[in-house]
PDB file of C-alpha atoms and ligand atoms in Angstrom:
ATOM      1  CA  MET N   1      89.029  61.275 -19.996  1.00  0.00           C
ATOM      2  CA  PHE N   2      91.445  63.960 -20.457  1.00  0.00           C
ATOM      3  CA  ASP N   3      94.433  63.617 -18.951  1.00  0.00           C
ATOM      4  CA  GLY N   4      96.729  66.356 -20.721  1.00  0.00           C
ATOM      5  CA  PRO N   5      98.695  69.424 -19.394  1.00  0.00           C
ATOM      6  CA  SER N   6      96.124  71.792 -17.438  1.00  0.00           C
ATOM      7  CA  PRO N   7      97.332  74.662 -17.519  1.00  0.00           C
ATOM      8  CA  ALA N   8      96.739  77.129 -14.107  1.00  0.00           C
ATOM      9  CA  GLY N   9      93.326  78.405 -14.257  1.00  0.00           C
ATOM     10  CA  MET N  10      91.676  77.455 -17.371  1.00  0.00           C
ATOM     11  CA  THR N  11      90.039  74.259 -15.715  1.00  0.00           C
ATOM     12  CA  GLY N  12      87.803  75.003 -13.688  1.00  0.00           C
ATOM     13  CA  PRO N  13      87.521  73.500 -10.114  1.00  0.00           C
ATOM     14  CA  GLU N  14      83.439  72.764 -10.795  1.00  0.00           C
ATOM     15  CA  ILE N  15      83.954  70.249 -12.855  1.00  0.00           C
ATOM     16  CA  PRO N  16      85.432  66.441 -10.865  1.00  0.00           C
ATOM     17  CA  GLU N  17      87.407  64.195 -12.861  1.00  0.00           C
ATOM     18  CA  SER N  18      84.339  61.655 -12.566  1.00  0.00           C
ATOM     19  CA  HIS N  19      82.257  63.835 -14.748  1.00  0.00           C
ATOM     20  CA  PRO N  20      80.934  61.307 -17.390  1.00  0.00           C
ATOM     21  CA  ARG N  21      81.112  64.268 -19.457  1.00  0.00           C
ATOM     22  CA  TYR N  22      84.190  65.943 -17.973  1.00  0.00           C
ATOM     23  CA  GLU N  23      86.591  66.014 -21.156  1.00  0.00           C
ATOM     24  CA  SER N  24      83.631  68.306 -22.959  1.00  0.00           C
ATOM     25  CA  LEU N  25      83.139  70.565 -20.198  1.00  0.00           C
ATOM     26  CA  LEU N  26      86.695  71.320 -19.973  1.00  0.00           C
ATOM     27  CA  THR N  27      86.778  71.660 -23.934  1.00  0.00           C
ATOM     28  CA  ARG N  28      84.047  74.075 -23.319  1.00  0.00           C
ATOM     29  CA  HIS N  29      85.021  75.712 -19.975  1.00  0.00           C
ATOM     30  CA  ARG N  30      88.717  76.496 -22.195  1.00  0.00           C
ATOM     31  CA  ILE N  31      86.679  77.916 -25.007  1.00  0.00           C
ATOM     32  CA  GLU N  32      84.848  80.536 -22.606  1.00  0.00           C
ATOM     33  CA  ASP N  33      87.861  81.514 -20.707  1.00  0.00           C
ATOM     34  CA  GLY N  34      89.657  81.946 -24.158  1.00  0.00           C
ATOM     35  CA  VAL N  35      86.627  84.635 -24.945  1.00  0.00           C
ATOM     36  CA  ASP N  36      86.730  85.889 -21.739  1.00  0.00           C
ATOM     37  CA  ARG N  37      90.513  86.535 -21.652  1.00  0.00           C
ATOM     38  CA  GLY N  38      90.208  88.030 -25.963  1.00  0.00           C
ATOM     39  CA  LEU N  39      92.038  85.003 -27.432  1.00  0.00           C
ATOM     40  CA  THR N  40      88.251  83.221 -28.973  1.00  0.00           C
ATOM     41  CA  SER N  41      86.149  84.851 -30.948  1.00  0.00           C
ATOM     42  CA  LYS N  42      81.972  84.764 -29.830  1.00  0.00           C
ATOM     43  CA  GLN N  43      81.927  82.999 -33.014  1.00  0.00           C
ATOM     44  CA  GLY N  44      84.444  80.502 -31.966  1.00  0.00           C
ATOM     45  CA  LEU N  45      81.667  79.591 -29.769  1.00  0.00           C
ATOM     46  CA  ILE N  46      79.966  78.593 -32.138  1.00  0.00           C
ATOM     47  CA  ALA N  47      81.938  76.257 -33.874  1.00  0.00           C
ATOM     48  CA  GLN N  48      82.795  74.846 -30.534  1.00  0.00           C
ATOM     49  CA  GLY N  49      79.008  73.550 -30.336  1.00  0.00           C
ATOM     50  CA  ARG N  50      78.900  72.454 -33.727  1.00  0.00           C
ATOM     51  CA  GLY N  51      82.219  70.323 -33.424  1.00  0.00           C
ATOM     52  CA  GLU N  52      80.870  68.601 -30.106  1.00  0.00           C
ATOM     53  CA  ALA N  53      77.893  67.629 -31.679  1.00  0.00           C
ATOM     54  CA  PHE N  54      80.210  65.643 -34.267  1.00  0.00           C
ATOM     55  CA  ASP N  55      82.379  64.714 -31.529  1.00  0.00           C
ATOM     56  CA  TYR N  56      79.779  63.111 -29.534  1.00  0.00           C
ATOM     57  CA  LEU N  57      78.175  61.120 -32.902  1.00  0.00           C
ATOM     58  CA  LEU N  58      81.884  59.545 -33.268  1.00  0.00           C
ATOM     59  CA  GLY N  59      81.552  58.374 -29.713  1.00  0.00           C
ATOM     60  CA  GLU N  60      84.204  61.334 -28.125  1.00  0.00           C
ATOM     61  CA  GLU N  61      87.499  59.232 -29.570  1.00  0.00           C
ATOM     62  CA  THR N  62      89.952  58.843 -31.930  1.00  0.00           C
ATOM     63  CA  ILE N  63      88.504  56.389 -34.334  1.00  0.00           C
ATOM     64  CA  PRO N  64      91.422  53.962 -36.471  1.00  0.00           C
ATOM     65  CA  SER N  65      91.222  55.435 -39.798  1.00  0.00           C
ATOM     66  CA  ALA N  66      91.717  59.229 -37.569  1.00  0.00           C
ATOM     67  CA  ASP N  67      94.868  57.645 -35.933  1.00  0.00           C
ATOM     68  CA  ASP N  68      95.925  56.482 -39.455  1.00  0.00           C
ATOM     69  CA  ALA N  69      95.468  60.232 -40.752  1.00  0.00           C
ATOM     70  CA  GLU N  70      97.041  61.083 -37.244  1.00  0.00           C
ATOM     71  CA  ARG N  71     100.652  59.690 -38.436  1.00  0.00           C
ATOM     72  CA  ALA N  72     100.102  60.530 -42.368  1.00  0.00           C
ATOM     73  CA  ALA N  73     100.379  64.643 -40.886  1.00  0.00           C
ATOM     74  CA  ALA N  74     103.350  63.124 -38.777  1.00  0.00           C
ATOM     75  CA  ALA N  75     105.160  61.748 -41.842  1.00  0.00           C
ATOM     76  CA  HIS N  76     104.183  65.052 -43.997  1.00  0.00           C
ATOM     77  CA  LEU N  77     105.297  67.004 -40.849  1.00  0.00           C
ATOM     78  CA  GLN N  78     108.712  65.141 -40.429  1.00  0.00           C
ATOM     79  CA  ARG N  79     109.190  65.635 -44.349  1.00  0.00           C
ATOM     80  CA  ALA N  80     108.385  68.755 -44.827  1.00  0.00           C
ATOM     81  CA  ASP N  81     110.814  71.138 -45.599  1.00  0.00           C
ATOM     82  CA  HIS N  82     108.902  74.063 -44.302  1.00  0.00           C
ATOM     83  CA  PRO N  83     105.751  73.245 -42.000  1.00  0.00           C
ATOM     84  CA  VAL N  84     103.987  75.542 -40.443  1.00  0.00           C
ATOM     85  CA  LEU N  85     101.329  75.378 -37.646  1.00  0.00           C
ATOM     86  CA  SER N  86      98.673  77.628 -37.902  1.00  0.00           C
ATOM     87  CA  VAL N  87      96.556  78.798 -34.959  1.00  0.00           C
ATOM     88  CA  ASN N  88      93.280  80.461 -33.984  1.00  0.00           C
ATOM     89  CA  GLY N  89      91.463  81.912 -31.817  1.00  0.00           C
ATOM     90  CA  ASN N  90      90.084  78.147 -30.345  1.00  0.00           C
ATOM     91  CA  VAL N  91      93.202  76.863 -31.070  1.00  0.00           C
ATOM     92  CA  ALA N  92      95.121  78.723 -28.535  1.00  0.00           C
ATOM     93  CA  ALA N  93      92.303  78.465 -26.216  1.00  0.00           C
ATOM     94  CA  LEU N  94      91.956  74.651 -26.670  1.00  0.00           C
ATOM     95  CA  VAL N  95      95.742  73.303 -26.764  1.00  0.00           C
ATOM     96  CA  PRO N  96      98.497  76.238 -26.276  1.00  0.00           C
ATOM     97  CA  GLY N  97     100.616  74.047 -24.996  1.00  0.00           C
ATOM     98  CA  GLU N  98     100.609  70.770 -27.241  1.00  0.00           C
ATOM     99  CA  ILE N  99     100.988  73.476 -30.716  1.00  0.00           C
ATOM    100  CA  VAL N 100     104.569  73.978 -29.304  1.00  0.00           C
ATOM    101  CA  SER N 101     105.175  70.877 -28.570  1.00  0.00           C
ATOM    102  CA  LEU N 102     103.821  69.366 -32.189  1.00  0.00           C
ATOM    103  CA  ALA N 103     106.696  72.595 -33.492  1.00  0.00           C
ATOM    104  CA  GLU N 104     108.967  71.315 -31.176  1.00  0.00           C
ATOM    105  CA  ALA N 105     108.853  68.028 -32.562  1.00  0.00           C
ATOM    106  CA  THR N 106     108.551  68.707 -35.803  1.00  0.00           C
ATOM    107  CA  ASP N 107     111.059  71.853 -36.492  1.00  0.00           C
ATOM    108  CA  ALA N 108     107.103  73.716 -37.335  1.00  0.00           C
ATOM    109  CA  ASP N 109     106.777  77.678 -36.839  1.00  0.00           C
ATOM    110  CA  ILE N 110     104.383  78.818 -35.708  1.00  0.00           C
ATOM    111  CA  GLU N 111     101.606  81.457 -37.060  1.00  0.00           C
ATOM    112  CA  VAL N 112      99.090  82.816 -35.613  1.00  0.00           C
ATOM    113  CA  ASN N 113      96.351  82.752 -38.680  1.00  0.00           C
ATOM    114  CA  LEU N 114      92.467  84.605 -37.911  1.00  0.00           C
ATOM    115  CA  PHE N 115      88.982  84.746 -39.713  1.00  0.00           C
ATOM    116  CA  ASN N 116      88.289  87.455 -37.965  1.00  0.00           C
ATOM    117  CA  ARG N 117      91.477  89.031 -37.694  1.00  0.00           C
ATOM    118  CA  THR N 118      92.566  91.719 -35.808  1.00  0.00           C
ATOM    119  CA  ASP N 119      95.667  93.419 -34.591  1.00  0.00           C
ATOM    120  CA  ARG N 120      95.274  92.622 -30.251  1.00  0.00           C
ATOM    121  CA  ARG N 121      93.279  89.214 -30.582  1.00  0.00           C
ATOM    122  CA  ILE N 122      96.884  88.676 -32.432  1.00  0.00           C
ATOM    123  CA  GLU N 123      99.007  90.029 -30.156  1.00  0.00           C
ATOM    124  CA  ARG N 124      97.025  88.502 -27.254  1.00  0.00           C
ATOM    125  CA  ILE N 125      97.267  85.075 -28.857  1.00  0.00           C
ATOM    126  CA  ALA N 126     101.142  85.033 -29.379  1.00  0.00           C
ATOM    127  CA  GLY N 127     101.304  86.590 -25.630  1.00  0.00           C
ATOM    128  CA  HIS N 128      99.693  83.118 -24.805  1.00  0.00           C
ATOM    129  CA  LEU N 129     101.843  81.204 -26.966  1.00  0.00           C
ATOM    130  CA  ARG N 130     104.985  82.001 -25.854  1.00  0.00           C
ATOM    131  CA  ALA N 131     103.347  81.837 -22.332  1.00  0.00           C
ATOM    132  CA  HIS N 132     102.938  77.945 -22.673  1.00  0.00           C
ATOM    133  CA  GLY N 133     107.251  77.842 -24.000  1.00  0.00           C
ATOM    134  CA  ALA N 134     106.396  79.658 -27.924  1.00  0.00           C
ATOM    135  CA  GLU N 135     109.955  80.905 -28.707  1.00  0.00           C
ATOM    136  CA  ARG N 136     108.943  82.790 -31.820  1.00  0.00           C
ATOM    137  CA  VAL N 137     105.573  83.182 -32.794  1.00  0.00           C
ATOM    138  CA  LYS N 138     104.577  84.406 -36.469  1.00  0.00           C
ATOM    139  CA  GLY N 139     101.268  86.095 -37.917  1.00  0.00           C
ATOM    140  CA  GLN N 140     102.357  89.465 -37.102  1.00  0.00           C
ATOM    141  CA  THR N 141     104.149  90.717 -40.356  1.00  0.00           C
ATOM    142  CA  ALA N 142     101.380  89.756 -42.588  1.00  0.00           C
ATOM    143  CA  ASP N 143     103.756  90.667 -45.208  1.00  0.00           C
ATOM    144  CA  GLY N 144     102.314  87.845 -47.751  1.00  0.00           C
ATOM    145  CA  ARG N 145      99.317  87.065 -49.307  1.00  0.00           C
ATOM    146  CA  ILE N 146      97.031  84.142 -50.174  1.00  0.00           C
ATOM    147  CA  PRO N 147      95.683  84.421 -53.439  1.00  0.00           C
ATOM    148  CA  GLY N 148      91.850  84.837 -53.920  1.00  0.00           C
ATOM    149  CA  LEU N 149      90.720  85.646 -50.711  1.00  0.00           C
ATOM    150  CA  ASP N 150      89.118  89.392 -49.771  1.00  0.00           C
ATOM    151  CA  HIS N 151      92.032  91.520 -48.675  1.00  0.00           C
ATOM    152  CA  GLU N 152      91.667  90.913 -44.646  1.00  0.00           C
ATOM    153  CA  ARG N 153      91.397  87.744 -45.184  1.00  0.00           C
ATOM    154  CA  ALA N 154      94.730  87.101 -47.413  1.00  0.00           C
ATOM    155  CA  LYS N 155      96.930  87.789 -45.139  1.00  0.00           C
ATOM    156  CA  VAL N 156      99.741  86.140 -44.196  1.00  0.00           C
ATOM    157  CA  ASP N 157     103.589  85.735 -43.753  1.00  0.00           C
ATOM    158  CA  ALA N 158     105.827  85.652 -46.195  1.00  0.00           C
ATOM    159  CA  ASP N 159     107.982  84.095 -43.835  1.00  0.00           C
ATOM    160  CA  GLY N 160     105.540  81.588 -42.757  1.00  0.00           C
ATOM    161  CA  ILE N 161     102.535  80.553 -44.664  1.00  0.00           C
ATOM    162  CA  GLU N 162     102.987  81.685 -47.848  1.00  0.00           C
ATOM    163  CA  SER N 163     106.384  79.882 -48.474  1.00  0.00           C
ATOM    164  CA  ALA N 164     105.593  77.152 -46.546  1.00  0.00           C
ATOM    165  CA  ASP N 165     104.999  73.894 -48.139  1.00  0.00           C
ATOM    166  CA  VAL N 166     103.298  72.223 -45.700  1.00  0.00           C
ATOM    167  CA  VAL N 167     100.353  73.503 -43.624  1.00  0.00           C
ATOM    168  CA  LEU N 168      98.898  72.365 -40.210  1.00  0.00           C
ATOM    169  CA  VAL N 169      95.441  73.989 -40.433  1.00  0.00           C
ATOM    170  CA  PRO N 170      93.762  72.931 -37.376  1.00  0.00           C
ATOM    171  CA  LEU N 171      89.576  74.315 -38.011  1.00  0.00           C
ATOM    172  CA  GLU N 172      89.840  76.064 -40.842  1.00  0.00           C
ATOM    173  CA  ASP N 173      86.849  77.832 -42.511  1.00  0.00           C
ATOM    174  CA  GLY N 174      86.388  76.053 -45.787  1.00  0.00           C
ATOM    175  CA  ASP N 175      87.119  79.088 -48.270  1.00  0.00           C
ATOM    176  CA  ARG N 176      90.863  79.556 -46.672  1.00  0.00           C
ATOM    177  CA  ALA N 177      90.925  75.769 -46.700  1.00  0.00           C
ATOM    178  CA  GLU N 178      90.577  75.815 -50.160  1.00  0.00           C
ATOM    179  CA  ALA N 179      92.773  78.603 -51.019  1.00  0.00           C
ATOM    180  CA  LEU N 180      95.484  77.117 -49.400  1.00  0.00           C
ATOM    181  CA  GLY N 181      95.231  73.908 -51.306  1.00  0.00           C
ATOM    182  CA  ALA N 182      94.707  75.776 -54.539  1.00  0.00           C
ATOM    183  CA  MET N 183      98.541  77.825 -53.847  1.00  0.00           C
ATOM    184  CA  GLY N 184      99.889  73.233 -53.720  1.00  0.00           C
ATOM    185  CA  LYS N 185     100.924  73.218 -50.162  1.00  0.00           C
ATOM    186  CA  THR N 186      99.678  70.144 -48.149  1.00  0.00           C
ATOM    187  CA  GLU N 187      97.615  70.751 -45.902  1.00  0.00           C
ATOM    188  CA  LEU N 188      96.807  68.519 -42.617  1.00  0.00           C
ATOM    189  CA  VAL N 189      92.832  69.643 -41.632  1.00  0.00           C
ATOM    190  CA  VAL N 190      91.692  68.567 -37.946  1.00  0.00           C
ATOM    191  CA  ASP N 191      88.044  69.171 -38.798  1.00  0.00           C
ATOM    192  CA  LEU N 192      85.407  66.851 -37.172  1.00  0.00           C
ATOM    193  CA  ASN N 193      83.069  67.398 -39.338  1.00  0.00           C
ATOM    194  CA  PRO N 194      83.760  65.008 -42.298  1.00  0.00           C
ATOM    195  CA  MET N 195      81.761  66.934 -44.906  1.00  0.00           C
ATOM    196  CA  SER N 196      82.968  70.351 -44.372  1.00  0.00           C
ATOM    197  CA  ARG N 197      84.918  72.006 -46.943  1.00  0.00           C
ATOM    198  CA  SER N 198      87.974  72.299 -45.413  1.00  0.00           C
ATOM    199  CA  ALA N 199      88.304  68.650 -44.020  1.00  0.00           C
ATOM    200  CA  ARG N 200      87.105  67.907 -48.312  1.00  0.00           C
ATOM    201  CA  ALA N 201      89.989  70.469 -49.507  1.00  0.00           C
ATOM    202  CA  ALA N 202      92.549  68.804 -47.139  1.00  0.00           C
ATOM    203  CA  THR N 203      95.613  66.156 -48.259  1.00  0.00           C
ATOM    204  CA  VAL N 204      95.487  65.218 -44.754  1.00  0.00           C
ATOM    205  CA  PRO N 205      91.873  65.461 -43.398  1.00  0.00           C
ATOM    206  CA  ILE N 206      91.818  64.295 -39.892  1.00  0.00           C
ATOM    207  CA  VAL N 207      88.157  64.069 -38.051  1.00  0.00           C
ATOM    208  CA  ASP N 208      88.877  64.356 -34.385  1.00  0.00           C
ATOM    209  CA  ASN N 209      88.942  66.315 -31.126  1.00  0.00           C
ATOM    210  CA  LEU N 210      91.379  68.552 -31.695  1.00  0.00           C
ATOM    211  CA  ILE N 211      92.270  67.968 -28.190  1.00  0.00           C
ATOM    212  CA  ARG N 212      93.245  63.833 -28.875  1.00  0.00           C
ATOM    213  CA  ALA N 213      94.739  64.980 -32.193  1.00  0.00           C
ATOM    214  CA  LEU N 214      97.295  67.059 -31.167  1.00  0.00           C
ATOM    215  CA  PRO N 215      98.958  65.243 -28.956  1.00  0.00           C
ATOM    216  CA  ASN N 216      98.577  62.296 -31.440  1.00  0.00           C
ATOM    217  CA  VAL N 217     100.306  63.824 -34.267  1.00  0.00           C
ATOM    218  CA  THR N 218     103.039  64.811 -31.674  1.00  0.00           C
ATOM    219  CA  ALA N 219     103.501  60.941 -30.292  1.00  0.00           C
ATOM    220  CA  HIS N 220     103.066  59.843 -33.802  1.00  0.00           C
ATOM    221  CA  ALA N 221     105.278  62.797 -35.065  1.00  0.00           C
ATOM    222  CA  GLU N 222     108.173  61.559 -31.913  1.00  0.00           C
ATOM    223  CA  ALA N 223     107.564  57.711 -33.139  1.00  0.00           C
ATOM    224  CA  LEU N 224     108.741  59.151 -36.546  1.00  0.00           C
ATOM    225  CA  ARG N 225     112.031  61.384 -35.703  1.00  0.00           C
ATOM    226  CA  GLY N 226     115.038  58.276 -37.041  1.00  0.00           C
ATOM    227  CA  ALA N 227     112.278  57.556 -40.057  1.00  0.00           C
ATOM    228  CA  SER N 228     114.290  57.722 -43.488  1.00  0.00           C
ATOM    229  CA  PRO N 229     113.110  59.539 -45.885  1.00  0.00           C
ATOM    230  CA  ALA N 230     111.227  56.107 -48.101  1.00  0.00           C
ATOM    231  CA  GLU N 231     109.166  55.318 -44.988  1.00  0.00           C
ATOM    232  CA  LEU N 232     107.921  58.869 -44.617  1.00  0.00           C
ATOM    233  CA  ASP N 233     106.960  59.047 -48.158  1.00  0.00           C
ATOM    234  CA  SER N 234     105.288  55.619 -47.653  1.00  0.00           C
ATOM    235  CA  ILE N 235     103.318  56.336 -44.851  1.00  0.00           C
ATOM    236  CA  ILE N 236     102.475  59.565 -47.188  1.00  0.00           C
ATOM    237  CA  GLU N 237     101.542  57.408 -50.191  1.00  0.00           C
ATOM    238  CA  SER N 238      99.621  54.938 -48.296  1.00  0.00           C
ATOM    239  CA  PHE N 239      97.036  57.627 -46.351  1.00  0.00           C
ATOM    240  CA  ASP N 240      94.133  57.150 -48.430  1.00  0.00           C
ATOM    241  CA  ALA N 241      91.847  60.498 -47.596  1.00  0.00           C
ATOM    242  CA  ASP N 242      89.111  59.655 -49.138  1.00  0.00           C
ATOM    243  CA  ALA N 243      88.466  57.010 -47.202  1.00  0.00           C
ATOM    244  CA  ALA N 244      89.436  58.258 -44.502  1.00  0.00           C
ATOM    245  CA  LEU N 245      86.262  60.705 -44.951  1.00  0.00           C
ATOM    246  CA  ALA N 246      84.154  57.992 -45.834  1.00  0.00           C
ATOM    247  CA  ALA N 247      85.199  55.818 -42.457  1.00  0.00           C
ATOM    248  CA  ALA N 248      84.244  58.935 -40.392  1.00  0.00           C
ATOM    249  CA  GLU N 249      81.099  59.779 -41.745  1.00  0.00           C
ATOM    250  CA  ARG N 250      80.188  56.070 -41.647  1.00  0.00           C
ATOM    251  CA  ARG N 251      81.039  56.115 -38.186  1.00  0.00           C
ATOM    252  CA  ILE N 252      78.555  58.991 -37.401  1.00  0.00           C
ATOM    253  CA  ARG N 253      75.152  58.183 -39.302  1.00  0.00           C
ATOM    254  CA  ASP N 254      76.437  54.431 -37.380  1.00  0.00           C
ATOM    255  CA  ALA N 255      75.962  56.691 -34.963  1.00  0.00           C
TER     256      ALA N 255
HETATM  257  P1  ATP B 301      82.883  74.304 -43.989  1.00  0.00           P
HETATM  258  O1  ATP B 301      84.372  74.240 -43.859  1.00  0.00           O
HETATM  259  O2  ATP B 301      82.374  73.587 -44.481  1.00  0.00           O
HETATM  260  O3  ATP B 301      83.008  76.061 -44.628  1.00  0.00           O
HETATM  261  P2  ATP B 301      82.873  76.356 -42.023  1.00  0.00           P
HETATM  262  O4  ATP B 301      84.387  77.303 -41.661  1.00  0.00           O
HETATM  263  O5  ATP B 301      81.398  77.379 -41.767  1.00  0.00           O
HETATM  264  O6  ATP B 301      82.568  74.692 -42.237  1.00  0.00           O
HETATM  265  P3  ATP B 301      82.517  76.923 -39.016  1.00  0.00           P
HETATM  266  O7  ATP B 301      82.005  77.089 -38.300  1.00  0.00           O
HETATM  267  O8  ATP B 301      83.600  77.645 -39.083  1.00  0.00           O
HETATM  268  O9  ATP B 301      82.621  75.571 -40.181  1.00  0.00           O
HETATM  269  O10 ATP B 301      83.099  75.136 -38.107  1.00  0.00           O
HETATM  270  C1  ATP B 301      84.211  75.301 -37.429  1.00  0.00           C
HETATM  271  C2  ATP B 301      84.431  73.288 -37.676  1.00  0.00           C
HETATM  272  O11 ATP B 301      85.288  72.617 -36.540  1.00  0.00           O
HETATM  273  C3  ATP B 301      83.711  72.758 -37.660  1.00  0.00           C
HETATM  274  O12 ATP B 301      83.237  71.802 -38.786  1.00  0.00           O
HETATM  275  C4  ATP B 301      83.735  71.828 -36.552  1.00  0.00           C
HETATM  276  O13 ATP B 301      83.545  70.282 -36.329  1.00  0.00           O
HETATM  277  C5  ATP B 301      84.948  71.937 -36.518  1.00  0.00           C
HETATM  278  N1  ATP B 301      85.615  71.551 -34.660  1.00  0.00           N
HETATM  279  C6  ATP B 301      84.989  72.847 -33.774  1.00  0.00           C
HETATM  280  N2  ATP B 301      85.910  72.070 -32.599  1.00  0.00           N
HETATM  281  C7  ATP B 301      86.223  71.647 -32.962  1.00  0.00           C
HETATM  282  C8  ATP B 301      87.279  70.702 -31.957  1.00  0.00           C
HETATM  283  N3  ATP B 301      88.149  70.922 -30.469  1.00  0.00           N
HETATM  284  N4  ATP B 301      88.250  69.971 -32.948  1.00  0.00           N
HETATM  285  C9  ATP B 301      88.094  69.712 -34.229  1.00  0.00           C
HETATM  286  N5  ATP B 301      86.978  70.156 -35.328  1.00  0.00           N
HETATM  287  C10 ATP B 301      86.159  71.278 -34.546  1.00  0.00           C
END
């Protein structure tokens, strides 16, 4: 059951909490609402549909290998010099408050980074995040570039994603995930499809629904707040990305 915060007007009074598919319906409602508010693109609806199918096969729960990945991601964020959390239209619609909490727990920057970039949508998403408590939202300066991508999709902030050492990119598209990897960044990807290019390009692939993954990364980050560098390094080194992807794929194929 979804028990996270429910921003006003985003839950839909027509969904009773006792409904067996409450979490899934709530997620759908948030994405629809995101499209109505001009936060999420229509393509975001299609991405949501793909995600739901994988989540259904995963049993709509955080599998043990995903929890390990969430802990490894938290260790990377705590160990980073300059961590950045990248936000697109689906992330803004689904987990705005949770992104702000994770940024606070890890001293990370938040940057809006869109596949279909428009200034209007970036401004709306930044405003939505500020309404959920974000102090500063990057992504509007666009004075940095990701090498190897076409002009619009390459745009990032020079003091944000371009200069980050660790980037959390929930629901990133495959091309950009590969290009960020080629820049030598540590990439933490949340994607329900363990076979997607983004998940395969990641240093830490988190195969879990964003609405479960983000609060869990934050909980791990809070638990690791006082950890020594050696302790964080040992969590980072013991995580095996290929094994995590294989475990998720096994779960899906055995469903
Ligand atoms: P590739 O990474 O192989 O290039 P893609 O970028 O074409 O794939 P999209 O169709 O853009 O993939 O789909 C977005 C991805 O986001 C899908 O793999 C889907 O499983 C995932 N996804 C959608 N909603 C969520 C969610 N709530 N939590 C986690 N992952 C999600």
